[in-house]
């Protein structure tokens, strides 16, 4: 079953087309890793897939409320504890049990610590643990391992692998090897927009966040 289908997609950053003519699909149980040099448009592409900014062309077919998006910001409330942060998001998404999220990213010992007192790596682990309380089948992830040490990267890879095993899917932009041999690689290099298309692209409504 396809959770995501992209048809002749073009995305723009800073008023210029970055990627164009991109088509792919992502089935349940599959992971797709986006690769390409800095500035090619990986973040912009992910934001367009997640519905956070309109594409410059083409279309994205995706079921409503099926995407969990995680990017550079961890989306945490610093005054709340680890448990309180997870409960906050679990209540939003209607997922009553946060125990699997605590265990998956090794957060038990930090459960009562305020998020504002966590290290960068611990905040990232908490931010990624939020994925489990969304109940969403498609994870769209932008450089999810930033600030993580090798042990935490392995935890995250296990998190993704378990999600795929339960019929989920993941679209991930990352420069590192996540240890997911089953993941497919999509190089965006061949889809870099031609110069003329870059010059004529419409401006995005939220370019500052692309």
Short mmCIF file of C-alpha atoms in Angstrom, two decimals:
data_model
loop_
_atom_site.label_atom_id
_atom_site.label_comp_id
_atom_site.label_asym_id
_atom_site.label_seq_id
_atom_site.Cartn_x
_atom_site.Cartn_y
_atom_site.Cartn_z
CA UNK A 1 0.00 0.00 0.00
CA UNK A 2 1.40 3.39 -1.01
CA UNK A 3 1.44 5.99 1.77
CA UNK A 4 2.95 8.70 -0.42
CA UNK A 5 3.01 9.39 -4.16
CA UNK A 6 4.90 12.34 -5.66
CA UNK A 7 4.29 13.29 -9.30
CA UNK A 8 6.57 15.62 -11.28
CA UNK A 9 7.17 17.67 -8.15
CA UNK A 10 8.98 21.01 -8.24
CA UNK A 11 9.87 22.98 -5.11
CA UNK A 12 11.22 26.50 -4.70
CA UNK A 13 13.44 28.18 -2.12
CA UNK A 14 14.08 31.91 -1.95
CA UNK A 15 11.90 32.47 -4.97
CA UNK A 16 14.00 30.08 -7.07
CA UNK A 17 13.18 26.56 -8.11
CA UNK A 18 15.52 24.11 -6.43
CA UNK A 19 14.23 20.69 -7.51
CA UNK A 20 11.91 19.79 -10.39
CA UNK A 21 10.53 16.78 -12.24
CA UNK A 22 10.72 14.51 -9.19
CA UNK A 23 8.42 11.47 -9.02
CA UNK A 24 8.48 8.62 -6.51
CA UNK A 25 6.22 6.59 -4.25
CA UNK A 26 6.70 5.24 -0.75
CA UNK A 27 4.93 2.09 0.34
CA UNK A 28 4.13 0.85 3.82
CA UNK A 29 7.13 -0.79 5.43
CA UNK A 30 9.65 1.16 3.35
CA UNK A 31 12.18 3.91 4.08
CA UNK A 32 13.58 6.36 1.53
CA UNK A 33 16.76 8.34 2.23
CA UNK A 34 17.20 11.67 0.44
CA UNK A 35 20.76 12.53 -0.52
CA UNK A 36 22.32 15.54 -2.20
CA UNK A 37 24.66 18.47 -1.51
CA UNK A 38 23.76 21.25 0.91
CA UNK A 39 21.37 23.73 -0.64
CA UNK A 40 19.92 21.39 -3.24
CA UNK A 41 16.46 21.57 -1.65
CA UNK A 42 16.08 18.57 0.66
CA UNK A 43 14.47 20.59 3.47
CA UNK A 44 12.20 22.43 1.04
CA UNK A 45 11.13 19.14 -0.50
CA UNK A 46 10.31 17.62 2.89
CA UNK A 47 8.30 20.68 3.90
CA UNK A 48 6.31 20.47 0.67
CA UNK A 49 5.60 16.77 1.20
CA UNK A 50 4.49 17.50 4.77
CA UNK A 51 2.13 20.24 3.56
CA UNK A 52 3.99 23.10 5.23
CA UNK A 53 4.59 25.00 2.00
CA UNK A 54 3.07 24.69 -1.46
CA UNK A 55 5.05 23.07 -4.25
CA UNK A 56 6.10 25.12 -7.27
CA UNK A 57 4.74 22.42 -9.56
CA UNK A 58 3.49 18.85 -9.68
CA UNK A 59 1.49 17.23 -6.92
CA UNK A 60 1.76 15.21 -3.72
CA UNK A 61 -0.76 12.45 -2.99
CA UNK A 62 -1.02 11.64 0.67
CA UNK A 63 -3.78 10.70 3.07
CA UNK A 64 -5.01 13.50 5.37
CA UNK A 65 -3.42 13.56 8.83
CA UNK A 66 -0.99 10.77 7.99
CA UNK A 67 2.30 12.68 8.37
CA UNK A 68 4.50 13.22 11.41
CA UNK A 69 7.14 15.84 10.57
CA UNK A 70 10.34 16.37 12.55
CA UNK A 71 12.98 18.91 11.60
CA UNK A 72 15.73 20.93 13.28
CA UNK A 73 13.49 22.35 16.02
CA UNK A 74 12.61 19.78 18.66
CA UNK A 75 9.21 21.31 19.46
CA UNK A 76 9.64 21.08 23.24
CA UNK A 77 8.29 23.20 26.07
CA UNK A 78 11.32 23.91 28.24
CA UNK A 79 9.39 24.33 31.51
CA UNK A 80 7.74 20.92 31.17
CA UNK A 81 9.43 17.67 32.11
CA UNK A 82 10.22 14.92 29.65
CA UNK A 83 7.06 13.05 30.66
CA UNK A 84 4.93 16.18 30.54
CA UNK A 85 6.17 17.02 27.06
CA UNK A 86 5.32 13.57 25.78
CA UNK A 87 1.91 13.64 27.46
CA UNK A 88 1.21 17.04 25.92
CA UNK A 89 1.81 15.69 22.41
CA UNK A 90 0.11 12.37 23.17
CA UNK A 91 -3.04 14.24 24.20
CA UNK A 92 -2.99 16.25 20.98
CA UNK A 93 -2.79 13.11 18.87
CA UNK A 94 -5.04 10.96 21.05
CA UNK A 95 -2.38 8.43 21.98
CA UNK A 96 -2.76 7.51 25.67
CA UNK A 97 0.43 5.48 26.23
CA UNK A 98 3.79 7.26 26.33
CA UNK A 99 5.74 4.33 27.83
CA UNK A 100 6.94 2.97 24.45
CA UNK A 101 8.27 6.43 23.54
CA UNK A 102 10.20 6.72 26.81
CA UNK A 103 11.74 3.28 26.33
CA UNK A 104 12.52 3.61 22.63
CA UNK A 105 14.82 6.61 23.10
CA UNK A 106 16.14 5.64 26.55
CA UNK A 107 14.43 8.49 28.43
CA UNK A 108 13.29 6.71 31.60
CA UNK A 109 16.05 8.14 33.78
CA UNK A 110 15.27 11.64 32.47
CA UNK A 111 11.50 11.36 32.83
CA UNK A 112 11.07 14.07 35.47
CA UNK A 113 13.79 16.42 34.26
CA UNK A 114 12.64 19.72 32.70
CA UNK A 115 13.26 19.82 28.96
CA UNK A 116 15.13 23.10 29.42
CA UNK A 117 17.72 21.28 31.54
CA UNK A 118 18.47 18.62 28.94
CA UNK A 119 21.58 18.52 26.79
CA UNK A 120 21.26 19.04 23.04
CA UNK A 121 21.42 15.31 22.42
CA UNK A 122 18.84 14.56 25.11
CA UNK A 123 16.49 17.16 23.65
CA UNK A 124 16.87 15.57 20.26
CA UNK A 125 16.05 12.14 21.70
CA UNK A 126 12.93 13.57 23.31
CA UNK A 127 11.98 15.32 20.08
CA UNK A 128 12.27 12.05 18.17
CA UNK A 129 10.37 10.12 20.84
CA UNK A 130 7.41 12.37 20.01
CA UNK A 131 7.07 10.49 16.73
CA UNK A 132 5.77 7.47 18.60
CA UNK A 133 2.92 9.36 20.26
CA UNK A 134 1.59 10.80 16.99
CA UNK A 135 0.19 7.53 15.69
CA UNK A 136 0.98 8.79 12.17
CA UNK A 137 2.11 6.17 9.61
CA UNK A 138 4.41 8.40 7.52
CA UNK A 139 7.43 9.99 9.18
CA UNK A 140 9.03 12.89 7.29
CA UNK A 141 12.36 13.63 8.94
CA UNK A 142 14.93 16.34 8.24
CA UNK A 143 18.43 15.51 9.56
CA UNK A 144 16.98 13.67 12.58
CA UNK A 145 20.33 12.61 14.04
CA UNK A 146 21.75 16.12 14.61
CA UNK A 147 23.32 16.26 18.12
CA UNK A 148 23.02 12.50 18.63
CA UNK A 149 25.97 10.33 19.66
CA UNK A 150 26.58 6.93 18.06
CA UNK A 151 24.56 5.06 20.69
CA UNK A 152 21.57 7.37 20.23
CA UNK A 153 21.79 7.08 16.44
CA UNK A 154 21.49 3.32 16.90
CA UNK A 155 18.44 3.85 19.12
CA UNK A 156 16.88 6.02 16.46
CA UNK A 157 17.60 3.46 13.75
CA UNK A 158 15.85 0.86 15.89
CA UNK A 159 12.91 3.25 16.28
CA UNK A 160 12.60 3.59 12.51
CA UNK A 161 13.04 -0.13 11.93
CA UNK A 162 10.23 -0.93 14.39
CA UNK A 163 8.00 1.67 12.72
CA UNK A 164 8.57 0.08 9.31
CA UNK A 165 7.87 -3.35 10.76
CA UNK A 166 4.48 -2.12 11.94
CA UNK A 167 3.50 -0.93 8.47
CA UNK A 168 4.78 2.62 8.69
CA UNK A 169 7.05 4.43 6.25
CA UNK A 170 9.80 7.04 6.54
CA UNK A 171 11.16 9.75 4.25
CA UNK A 172 14.48 10.95 5.69
CA UNK A 173 17.03 13.55 4.67
CA UNK A 174 20.38 12.68 6.22
CA UNK A 175 24.08 12.69 5.38
CA UNK A 176 24.98 9.81 7.69
CA UNK A 177 24.58 6.06 7.45
CA UNK A 178 21.69 5.12 9.74
CA UNK A 179 22.39 1.42 9.56
CA UNK A 180 19.17 0.72 7.67
CA UNK A 181 20.23 -1.60 4.83
CA UNK A 182 16.61 -1.98 3.79
CA UNK A 183 16.29 1.75 3.05
CA UNK A 184 16.38 2.98 -0.55
CA UNK A 185 18.48 6.00 -1.57
CA UNK A 186 17.16 8.86 -3.70
CA UNK A 187 19.84 11.23 -5.02
CA UNK A 188 18.33 14.64 -5.77
CA UNK A 189 21.27 15.69 -7.96
CA UNK A 190 19.62 14.71 -11.26
CA UNK A 191 16.53 16.73 -10.31
CA UNK A 192 18.28 20.04 -9.67
CA UNK A 193 16.28 22.77 -11.41
CA UNK A 194 17.64 24.35 -14.56
CA UNK A 195 18.78 27.95 -14.22
CA UNK A 196 15.85 29.36 -16.22
CA UNK A 197 13.34 27.58 -14.00
CA UNK A 198 15.09 28.87 -10.90
CA UNK A 199 14.77 32.44 -12.10
CA UNK A 200 11.04 32.18 -12.88
CA UNK A 201 9.81 30.37 -9.78
CA UNK A 202 7.15 31.99 -7.56
CA UNK A 203 8.03 33.01 -4.04
CA UNK A 204 7.00 30.72 -1.20
CA UNK A 205 4.88 32.17 1.57
CA UNK A 206 7.36 31.07 4.24
CA UNK A 207 10.78 31.07 2.65
CA UNK A 208 12.48 31.89 5.94
CA UNK A 209 11.70 28.37 7.10
CA UNK A 210 12.51 26.49 3.90
#
